[in-house]
CSV table of C-alpha atoms and ligand atoms in Angstrom, one decimal:
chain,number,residue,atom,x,y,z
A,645,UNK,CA,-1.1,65.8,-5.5
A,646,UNK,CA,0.2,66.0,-8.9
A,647,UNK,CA,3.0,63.5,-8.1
A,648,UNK,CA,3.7,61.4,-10.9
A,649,UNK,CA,4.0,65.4,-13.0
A,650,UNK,CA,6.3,66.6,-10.3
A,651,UNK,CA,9.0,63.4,-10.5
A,652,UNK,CA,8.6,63.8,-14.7
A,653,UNK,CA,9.4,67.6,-14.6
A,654,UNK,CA,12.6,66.8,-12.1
A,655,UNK,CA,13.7,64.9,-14.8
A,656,UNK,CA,13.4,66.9,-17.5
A,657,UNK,CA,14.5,69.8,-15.5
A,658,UNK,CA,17.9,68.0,-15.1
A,659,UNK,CA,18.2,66.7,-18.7
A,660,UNK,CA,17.6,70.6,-20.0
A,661,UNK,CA,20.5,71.7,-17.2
A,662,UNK,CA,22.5,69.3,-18.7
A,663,UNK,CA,22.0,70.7,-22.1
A,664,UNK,CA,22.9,74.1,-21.1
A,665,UNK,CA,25.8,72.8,-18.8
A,666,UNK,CA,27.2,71.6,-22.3
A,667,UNK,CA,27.2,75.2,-23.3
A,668,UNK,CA,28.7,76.6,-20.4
A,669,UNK,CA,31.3,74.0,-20.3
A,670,UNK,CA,32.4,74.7,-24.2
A,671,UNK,CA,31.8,78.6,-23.4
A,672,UNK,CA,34.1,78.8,-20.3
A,673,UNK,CA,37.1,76.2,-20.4
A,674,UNK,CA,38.1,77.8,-17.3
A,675,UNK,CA,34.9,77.4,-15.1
A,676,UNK,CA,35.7,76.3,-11.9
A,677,UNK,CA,34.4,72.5,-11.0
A,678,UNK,CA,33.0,72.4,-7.9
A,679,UNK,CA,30.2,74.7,-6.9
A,680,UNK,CA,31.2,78.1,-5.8
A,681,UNK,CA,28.4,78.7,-3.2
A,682,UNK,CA,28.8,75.5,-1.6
A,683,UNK,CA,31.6,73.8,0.3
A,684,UNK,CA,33.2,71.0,-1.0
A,685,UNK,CA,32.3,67.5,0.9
A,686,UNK,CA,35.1,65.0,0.4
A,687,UNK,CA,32.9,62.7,-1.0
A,688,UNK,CA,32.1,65.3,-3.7
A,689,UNK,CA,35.5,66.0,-3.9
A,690,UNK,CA,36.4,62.2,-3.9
A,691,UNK,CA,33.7,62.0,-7.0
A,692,UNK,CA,35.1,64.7,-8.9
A,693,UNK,CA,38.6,63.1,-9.1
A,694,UNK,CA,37.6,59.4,-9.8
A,695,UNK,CA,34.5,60.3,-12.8
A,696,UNK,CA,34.8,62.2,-15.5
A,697,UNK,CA,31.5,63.3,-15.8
A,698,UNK,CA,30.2,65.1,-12.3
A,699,UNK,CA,26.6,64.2,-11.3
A,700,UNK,CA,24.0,66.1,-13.0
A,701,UNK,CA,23.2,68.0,-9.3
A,702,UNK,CA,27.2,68.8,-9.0
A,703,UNK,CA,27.2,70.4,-12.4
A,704,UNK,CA,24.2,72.6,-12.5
A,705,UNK,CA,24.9,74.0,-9.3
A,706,UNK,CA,28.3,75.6,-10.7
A,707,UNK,CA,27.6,79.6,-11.1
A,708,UNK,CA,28.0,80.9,-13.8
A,709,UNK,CA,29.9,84.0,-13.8
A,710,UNK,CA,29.9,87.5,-15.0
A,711,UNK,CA,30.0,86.6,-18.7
A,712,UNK,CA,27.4,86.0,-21.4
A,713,UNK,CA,26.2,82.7,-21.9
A,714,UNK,CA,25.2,82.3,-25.4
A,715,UNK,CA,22.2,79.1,-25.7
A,716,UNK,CA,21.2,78.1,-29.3
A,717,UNK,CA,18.2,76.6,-30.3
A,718,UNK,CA,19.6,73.3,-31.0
A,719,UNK,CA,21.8,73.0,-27.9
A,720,UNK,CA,17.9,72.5,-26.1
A,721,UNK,CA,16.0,71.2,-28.7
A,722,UNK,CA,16.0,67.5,-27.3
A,723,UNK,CA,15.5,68.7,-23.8
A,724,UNK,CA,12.6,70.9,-25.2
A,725,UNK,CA,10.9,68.0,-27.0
A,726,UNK,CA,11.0,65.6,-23.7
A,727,UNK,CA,9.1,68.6,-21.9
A,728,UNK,CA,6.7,68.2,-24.0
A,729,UNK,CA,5.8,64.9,-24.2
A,730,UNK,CA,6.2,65.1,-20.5
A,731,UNK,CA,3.5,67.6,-20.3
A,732,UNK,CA,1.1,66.0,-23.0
A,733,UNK,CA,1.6,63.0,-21.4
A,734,UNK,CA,0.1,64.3,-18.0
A,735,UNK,CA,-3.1,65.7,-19.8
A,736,UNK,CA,-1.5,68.9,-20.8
A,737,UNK,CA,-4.2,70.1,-23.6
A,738,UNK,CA,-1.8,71.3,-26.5
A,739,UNK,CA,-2.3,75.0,-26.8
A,740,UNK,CA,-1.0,74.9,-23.0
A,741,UNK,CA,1.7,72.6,-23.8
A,742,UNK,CA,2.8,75.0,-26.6
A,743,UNK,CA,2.8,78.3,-24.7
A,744,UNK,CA,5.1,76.4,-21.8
A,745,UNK,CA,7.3,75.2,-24.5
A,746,UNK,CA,7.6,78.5,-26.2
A,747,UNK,CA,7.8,80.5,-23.0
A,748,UNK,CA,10.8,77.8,-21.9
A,749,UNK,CA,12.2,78.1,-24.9
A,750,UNK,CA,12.6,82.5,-25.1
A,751,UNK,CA,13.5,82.1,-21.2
A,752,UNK,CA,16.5,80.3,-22.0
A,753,UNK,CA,17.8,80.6,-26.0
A,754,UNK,CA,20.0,83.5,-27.1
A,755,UNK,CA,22.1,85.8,-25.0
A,756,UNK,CA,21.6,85.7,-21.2
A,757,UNK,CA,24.3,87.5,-18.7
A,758,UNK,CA,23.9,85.8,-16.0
A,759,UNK,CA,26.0,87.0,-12.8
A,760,UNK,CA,25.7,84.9,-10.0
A,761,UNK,CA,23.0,82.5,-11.1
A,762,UNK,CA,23.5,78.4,-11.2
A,763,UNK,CA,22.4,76.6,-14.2
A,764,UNK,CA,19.8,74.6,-11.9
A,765,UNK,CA,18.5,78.0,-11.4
A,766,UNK,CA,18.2,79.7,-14.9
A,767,UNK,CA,16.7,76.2,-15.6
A,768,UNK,CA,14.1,76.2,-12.7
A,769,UNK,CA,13.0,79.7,-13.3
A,770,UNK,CA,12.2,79.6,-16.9
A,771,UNK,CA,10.0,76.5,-16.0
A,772,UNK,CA,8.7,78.3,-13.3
A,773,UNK,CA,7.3,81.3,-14.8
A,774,UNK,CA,6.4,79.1,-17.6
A,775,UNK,CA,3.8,77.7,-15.8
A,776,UNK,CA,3.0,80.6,-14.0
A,777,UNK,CA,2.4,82.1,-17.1
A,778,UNK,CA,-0.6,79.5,-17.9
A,779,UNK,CA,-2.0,78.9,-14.3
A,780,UNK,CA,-3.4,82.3,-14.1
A,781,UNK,CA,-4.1,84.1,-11.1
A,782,UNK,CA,-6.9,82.2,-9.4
A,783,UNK,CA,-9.8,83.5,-7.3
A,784,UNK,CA,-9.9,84.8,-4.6
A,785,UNK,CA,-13.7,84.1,-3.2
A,786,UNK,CA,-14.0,86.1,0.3
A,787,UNK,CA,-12.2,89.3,-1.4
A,788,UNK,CA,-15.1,88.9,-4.2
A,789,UNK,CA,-17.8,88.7,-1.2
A,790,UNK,CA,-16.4,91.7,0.4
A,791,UNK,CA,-16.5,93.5,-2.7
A,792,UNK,CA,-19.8,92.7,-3.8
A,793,UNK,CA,-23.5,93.5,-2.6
A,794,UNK,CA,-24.9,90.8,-0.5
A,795,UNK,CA,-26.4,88.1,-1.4
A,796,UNK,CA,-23.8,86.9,-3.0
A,797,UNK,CA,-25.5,84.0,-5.1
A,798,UNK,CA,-23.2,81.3,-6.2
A,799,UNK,CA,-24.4,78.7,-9.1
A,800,UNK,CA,-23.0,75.2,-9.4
A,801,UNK,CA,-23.0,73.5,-12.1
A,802,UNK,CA,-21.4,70.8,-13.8
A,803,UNK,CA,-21.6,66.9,-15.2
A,804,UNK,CA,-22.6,64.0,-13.3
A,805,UNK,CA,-21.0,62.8,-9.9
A,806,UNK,CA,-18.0,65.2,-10.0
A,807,UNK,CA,-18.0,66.5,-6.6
A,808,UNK,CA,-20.2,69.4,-6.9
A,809,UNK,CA,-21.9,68.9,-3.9
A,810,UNK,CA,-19.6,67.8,-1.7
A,811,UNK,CA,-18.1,71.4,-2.9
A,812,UNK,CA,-21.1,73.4,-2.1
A,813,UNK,CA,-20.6,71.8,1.3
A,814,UNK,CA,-16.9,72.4,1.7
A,815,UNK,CA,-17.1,76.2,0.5
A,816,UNK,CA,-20.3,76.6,2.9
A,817,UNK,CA,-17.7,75.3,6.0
A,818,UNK,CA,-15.2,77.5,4.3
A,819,UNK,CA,-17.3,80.5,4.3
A,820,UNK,CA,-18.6,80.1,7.7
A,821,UNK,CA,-15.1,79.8,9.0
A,822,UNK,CA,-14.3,82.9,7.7
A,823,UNK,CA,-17.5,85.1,9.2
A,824,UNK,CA,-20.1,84.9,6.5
A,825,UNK,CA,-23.5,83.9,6.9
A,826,UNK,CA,-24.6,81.3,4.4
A,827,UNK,CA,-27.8,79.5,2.9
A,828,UNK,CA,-27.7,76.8,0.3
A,829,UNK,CA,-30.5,75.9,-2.2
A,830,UNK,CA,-30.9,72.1,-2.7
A,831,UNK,CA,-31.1,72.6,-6.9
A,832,UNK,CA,-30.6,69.2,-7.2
A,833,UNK,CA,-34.4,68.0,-7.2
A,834,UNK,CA,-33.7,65.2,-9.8
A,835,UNK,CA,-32.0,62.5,-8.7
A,836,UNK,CA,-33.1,60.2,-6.0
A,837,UNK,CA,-31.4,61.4,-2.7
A,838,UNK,CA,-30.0,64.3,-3.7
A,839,UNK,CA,-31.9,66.6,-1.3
A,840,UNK,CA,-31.4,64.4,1.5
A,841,UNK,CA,-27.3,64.5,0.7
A,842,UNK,CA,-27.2,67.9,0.5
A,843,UNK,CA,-29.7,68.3,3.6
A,844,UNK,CA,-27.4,66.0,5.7
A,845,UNK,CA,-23.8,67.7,4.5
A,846,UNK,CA,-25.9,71.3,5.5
A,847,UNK,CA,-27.0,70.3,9.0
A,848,UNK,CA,-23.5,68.5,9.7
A,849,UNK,CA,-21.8,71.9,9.5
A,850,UNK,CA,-24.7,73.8,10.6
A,851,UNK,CA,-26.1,75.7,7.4
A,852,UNK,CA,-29.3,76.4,6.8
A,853,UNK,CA,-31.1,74.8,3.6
A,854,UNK,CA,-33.7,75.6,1.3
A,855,UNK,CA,-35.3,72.6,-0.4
A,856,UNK,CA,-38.7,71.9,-1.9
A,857,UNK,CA,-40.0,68.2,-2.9
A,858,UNK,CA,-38.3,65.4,-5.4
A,859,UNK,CA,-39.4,66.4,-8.8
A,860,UNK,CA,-39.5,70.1,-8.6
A,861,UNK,CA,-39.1,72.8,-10.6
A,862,UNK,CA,-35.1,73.5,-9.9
A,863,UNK,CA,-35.0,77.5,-10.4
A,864,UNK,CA,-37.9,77.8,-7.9
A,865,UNK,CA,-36.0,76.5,-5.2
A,866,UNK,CA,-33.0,78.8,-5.6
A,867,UNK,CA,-35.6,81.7,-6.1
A,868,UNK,CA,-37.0,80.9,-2.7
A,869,UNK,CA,-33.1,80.5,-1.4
A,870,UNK,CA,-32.2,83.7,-3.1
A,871,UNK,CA,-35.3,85.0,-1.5
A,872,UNK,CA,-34.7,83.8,1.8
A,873,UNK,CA,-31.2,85.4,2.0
A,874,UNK,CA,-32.9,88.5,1.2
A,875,UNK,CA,-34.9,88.7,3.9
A,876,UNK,CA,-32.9,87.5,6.3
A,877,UNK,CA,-29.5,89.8,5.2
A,878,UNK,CA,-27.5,86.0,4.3
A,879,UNK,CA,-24.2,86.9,2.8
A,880,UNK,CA,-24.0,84.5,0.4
A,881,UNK,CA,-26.1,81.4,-1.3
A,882,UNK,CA,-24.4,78.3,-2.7
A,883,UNK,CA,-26.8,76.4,-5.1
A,884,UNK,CA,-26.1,72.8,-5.6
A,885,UNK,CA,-27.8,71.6,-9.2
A,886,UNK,CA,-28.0,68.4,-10.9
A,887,UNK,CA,-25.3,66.7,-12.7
A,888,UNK,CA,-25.9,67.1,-16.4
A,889,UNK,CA,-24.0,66.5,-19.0
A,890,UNK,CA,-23.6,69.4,-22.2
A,891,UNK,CA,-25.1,67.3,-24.8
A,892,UNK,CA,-28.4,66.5,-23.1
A,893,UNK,CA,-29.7,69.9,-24.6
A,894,UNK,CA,-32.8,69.7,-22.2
A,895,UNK,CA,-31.0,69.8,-19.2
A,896,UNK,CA,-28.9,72.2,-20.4
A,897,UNK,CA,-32.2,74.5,-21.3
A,898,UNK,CA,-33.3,73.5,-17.5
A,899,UNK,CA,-29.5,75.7,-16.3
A,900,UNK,CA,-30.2,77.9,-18.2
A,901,UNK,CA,-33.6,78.6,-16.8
A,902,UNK,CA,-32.0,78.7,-13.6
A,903,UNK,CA,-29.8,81.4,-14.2
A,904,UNK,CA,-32.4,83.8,-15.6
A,905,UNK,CA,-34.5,83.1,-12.7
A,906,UNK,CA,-31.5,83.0,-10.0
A,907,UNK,CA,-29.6,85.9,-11.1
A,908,UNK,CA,-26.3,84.2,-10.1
A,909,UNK,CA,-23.2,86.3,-9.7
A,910,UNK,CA,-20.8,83.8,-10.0
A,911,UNK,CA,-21.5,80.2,-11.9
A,912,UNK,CA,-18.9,77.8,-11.0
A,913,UNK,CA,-18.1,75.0,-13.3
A,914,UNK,CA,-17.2,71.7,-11.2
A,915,UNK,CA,-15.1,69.3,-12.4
A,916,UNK,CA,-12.8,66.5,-11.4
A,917,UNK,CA,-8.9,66.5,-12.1
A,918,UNK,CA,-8.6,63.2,-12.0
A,919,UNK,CA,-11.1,63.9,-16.0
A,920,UNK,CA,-7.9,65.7,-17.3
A,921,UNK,CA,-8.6,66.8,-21.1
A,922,UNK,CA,-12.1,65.8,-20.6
A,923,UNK,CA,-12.7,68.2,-18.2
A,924,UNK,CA,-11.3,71.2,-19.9
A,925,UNK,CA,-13.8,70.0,-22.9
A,926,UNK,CA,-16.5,70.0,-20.8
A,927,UNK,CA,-15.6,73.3,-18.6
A,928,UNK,CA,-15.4,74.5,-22.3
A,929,UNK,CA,-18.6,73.5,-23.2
A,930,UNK,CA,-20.1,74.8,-20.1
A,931,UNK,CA,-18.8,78.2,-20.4
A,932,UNK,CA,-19.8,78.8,-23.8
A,933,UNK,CA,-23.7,77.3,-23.0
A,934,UNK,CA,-24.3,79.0,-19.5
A,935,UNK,CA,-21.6,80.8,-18.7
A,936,UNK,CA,-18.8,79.9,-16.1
A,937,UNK,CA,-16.9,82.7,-13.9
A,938,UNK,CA,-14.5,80.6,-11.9
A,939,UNK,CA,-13.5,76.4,-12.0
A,940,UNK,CA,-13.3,74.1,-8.6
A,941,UNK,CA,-11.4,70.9,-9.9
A,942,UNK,CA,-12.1,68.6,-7.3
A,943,UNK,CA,-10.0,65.3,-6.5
A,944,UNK,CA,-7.0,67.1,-6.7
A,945,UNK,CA,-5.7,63.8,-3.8
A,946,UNK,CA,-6.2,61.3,-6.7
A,947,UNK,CA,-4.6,63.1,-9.6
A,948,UNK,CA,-1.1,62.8,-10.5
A,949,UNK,CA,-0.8,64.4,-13.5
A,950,UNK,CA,-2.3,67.6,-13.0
A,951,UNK,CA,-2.8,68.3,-16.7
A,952,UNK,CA,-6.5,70.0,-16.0
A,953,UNK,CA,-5.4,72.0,-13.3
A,954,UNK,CA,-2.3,73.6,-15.4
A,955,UNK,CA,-4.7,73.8,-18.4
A,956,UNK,CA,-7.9,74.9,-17.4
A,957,UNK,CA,-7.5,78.4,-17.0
A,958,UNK,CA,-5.3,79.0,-19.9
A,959,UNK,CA,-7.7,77.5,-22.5
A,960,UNK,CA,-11.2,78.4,-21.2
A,961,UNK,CA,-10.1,81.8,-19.9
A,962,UNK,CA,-11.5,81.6,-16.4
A,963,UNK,CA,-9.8,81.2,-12.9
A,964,UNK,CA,-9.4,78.2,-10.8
A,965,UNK,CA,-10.9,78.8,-7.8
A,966,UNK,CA,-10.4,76.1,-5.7
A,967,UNK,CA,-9.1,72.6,-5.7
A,968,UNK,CA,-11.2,70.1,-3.7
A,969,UNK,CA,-8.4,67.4,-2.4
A,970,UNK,CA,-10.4,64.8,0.0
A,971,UNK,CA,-13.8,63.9,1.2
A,972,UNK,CA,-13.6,65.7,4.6
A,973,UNK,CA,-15.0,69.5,4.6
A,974,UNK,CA,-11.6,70.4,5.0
A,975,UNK,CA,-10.4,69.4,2.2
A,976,UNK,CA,-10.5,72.3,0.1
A,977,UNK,CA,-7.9,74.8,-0.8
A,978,UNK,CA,-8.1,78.4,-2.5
A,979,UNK,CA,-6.1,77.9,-5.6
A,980,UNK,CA,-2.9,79.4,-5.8
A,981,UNK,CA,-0.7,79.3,-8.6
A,982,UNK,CA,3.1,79.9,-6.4
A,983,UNK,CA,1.5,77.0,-3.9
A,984,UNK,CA,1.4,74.5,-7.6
A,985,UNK,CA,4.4,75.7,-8.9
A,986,UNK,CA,6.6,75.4,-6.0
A,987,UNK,CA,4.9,72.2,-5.0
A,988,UNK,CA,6.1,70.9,-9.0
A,989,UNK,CA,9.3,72.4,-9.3
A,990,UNK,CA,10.3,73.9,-5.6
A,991,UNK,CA,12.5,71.0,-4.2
A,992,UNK,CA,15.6,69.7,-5.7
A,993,UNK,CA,15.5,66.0,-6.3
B,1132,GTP,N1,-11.1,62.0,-3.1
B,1132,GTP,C1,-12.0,63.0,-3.3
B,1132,GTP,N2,-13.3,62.7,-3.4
B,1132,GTP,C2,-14.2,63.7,-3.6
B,1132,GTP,C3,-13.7,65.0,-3.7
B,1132,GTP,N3,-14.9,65.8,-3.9
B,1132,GTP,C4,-15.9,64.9,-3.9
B,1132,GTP,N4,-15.5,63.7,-3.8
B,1132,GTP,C5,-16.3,62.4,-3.8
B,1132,GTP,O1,-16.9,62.3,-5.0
B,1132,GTP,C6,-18.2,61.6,-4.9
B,1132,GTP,C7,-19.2,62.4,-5.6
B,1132,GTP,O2,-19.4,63.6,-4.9
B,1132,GTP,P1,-20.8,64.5,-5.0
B,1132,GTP,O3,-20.5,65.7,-4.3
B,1132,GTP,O4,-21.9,63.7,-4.7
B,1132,GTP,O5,-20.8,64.7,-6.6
B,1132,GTP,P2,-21.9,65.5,-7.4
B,1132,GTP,O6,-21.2,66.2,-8.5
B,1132,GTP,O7,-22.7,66.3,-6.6
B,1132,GTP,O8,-22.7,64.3,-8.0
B,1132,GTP,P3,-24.2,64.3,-8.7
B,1132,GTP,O9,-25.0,65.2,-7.9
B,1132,GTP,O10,-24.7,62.9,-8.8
B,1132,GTP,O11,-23.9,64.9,-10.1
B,1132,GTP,C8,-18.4,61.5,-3.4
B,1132,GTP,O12,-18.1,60.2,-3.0
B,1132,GTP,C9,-17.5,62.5,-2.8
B,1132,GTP,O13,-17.1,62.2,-1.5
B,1132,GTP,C10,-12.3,65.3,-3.6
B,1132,GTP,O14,-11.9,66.5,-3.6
B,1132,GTP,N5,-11.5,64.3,-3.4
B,1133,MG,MG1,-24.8,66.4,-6.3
């Protein structure tokens, strides 16, 4: 997941500790050479006496101590300017890209005193809380159904072939697993197999389903599901819909139908990570049309730029839920911003 972003950042997390190893160098002639935390292998020590320059990893790793380290704008400009192509370049929309940059950027220019701290580490925690800045704090789904009356009635929504039912599926395992009693509504009465998919995925994992004929009226059969769960005390109902996309204004009158009749409490947008930038437009799009509480980016396994799921919640404004990362019903995980960050930026290369 997110690969090809993770090996980009390492880079550009060296060539910005590199920068600021400049400083520290031209601060503090008297620095000592060789990290102060770690022994000294003879190899390193071998290295440091035949190259002039120590390896990127050798130098950041020197402490820098008790005295002010004083970073000017220009000493990281360069560096600054690489992270961000690196982060438009992996589907970072631009207002995202911006607030990292600018976060980066106060993190690590003017005065810092910094006892006891590596430049690798100065370096790797204005990156991290950069990003943790933007991710948001994600959502946490059984802590919403425990505070919530019951039903609990979930919508779905989102464009064509993006994973939402495979989702509805996976979060109806996921529910189960954790206790709660679940019905799903097959909303999805449009395209050709669409009830029979969702009616399969339901009776593989042992959920009951609510579905009426090929051609019907969508919000009645998620009135009946909501109905059902009322009668029958169901904690929560996950309603699968119809991919549509935001321009076809009909089908985006049919949603809207749906949520008057439904009542949801949540709408969760559905959306592919793997779309980048033209998932945030659409999530966008979504939101502002029929509303959207929470994002599932599915396909998390093939991306590896993770530009949607850094950006998502930052420019729409609402939490990533989960991200979907195979075809099993497994393959789903609650989203959690530390999880993404340390994945990106935890490990040294
Ligand atoms: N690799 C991977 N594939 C996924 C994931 N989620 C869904 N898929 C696959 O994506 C394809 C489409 O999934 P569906 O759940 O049918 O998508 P949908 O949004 O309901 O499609 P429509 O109802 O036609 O709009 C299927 O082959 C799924 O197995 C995921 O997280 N990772
Ligand atoms: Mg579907």
């Amino acid at each position: 997941m997110f690969g090809g972003l993770k090996e980009k950042l390492q880079a550009v997390r060296n060539r910005l500790g590199t920068s600021i190893q400049g400083v520290v160098t031209s601060q503090a002639p008297s620095l000592p050479e060789t990290p102060v935390s770690e022994p000294v292998s003879p190899l390193a020590e071998q290295k440091t006496a035949t190259s002039a320059a120590p390896t990127i990893v050798d130098k950041l790793k020197v402490l820098i101590i008790d005295r002010e380290l004083i970073v000017s704008e220009k000493d990281v400009a360069e560096a600054l300017s690489e992270l961000e192509m690196t982060l438009l370049e992996n589907d970072v929309a631009l207002p995202v890209c911006d607030a990292i940059i600018t976060h980066v950027r106060k993190s690590l220019v003017g005065k810092h005193r910094k006892i006891g701290e590596s430049v690798d580490a100065l370096v790797t925690g204005a990156l991290k809380s950069a990003l943790l800045d933007v991710l948001g704090k994600g959502f946490n789904l059984s802590e919403y159904i425990q505070t919530h009356n019951r039903p609990v009635k979930i919508l779905f929504t989102g464009v064509n072939g993006t994973g939402k039912t495979t989702t509805v599926a996976k979060i109806g395992s996921y529910l189960k697993k954790q206790g709660y009693t679940v019905v799903i509504g097959a909303g999805d009465t449009y395209r050709a197999g669409a009830i029979e998919q969702i009616g399969v995925h339901a009776e593989r994992i042992g959920i009951k389903i609510i579905q009426h004929k090929e051609g019907a009226d969508p919000s009645a059969v998620l009135f009946d599901t909501v109905q059902y769960a009322q009668s029958h005390k169901v904690d929560v109902v996950l309603a699968d819909t119809a991919g549509r996309f935001h321009t076809k204004s009909n089908l985006m009158n049919q949603l809207e139908k749906i949520r008057r009749v439904m009542k949801p409490d949540l709408i969760v947008y559905v959306d592919e990570a793997v779309a980048g930038n033209d998932a945030i437009v659409r999530a966008a799009e979504f939101d502002r049309t029929v509303g959207a509480d929470a994002v599932v980016l599915t396909k998390a396994d093939m991306d590896s730029r993770g530009g949607a799921a850094i950006s998502i919640a930052h420019t729409i404004g609402k939490p990533l839920m989960f991200l979907g990362t195979g075809q099993g019903y497994e393959d789903i995980v609650p989203f959690d911003p530390d999880q993404v960050v340390e994945e990106l930026l935890g490990s040294d290369s």
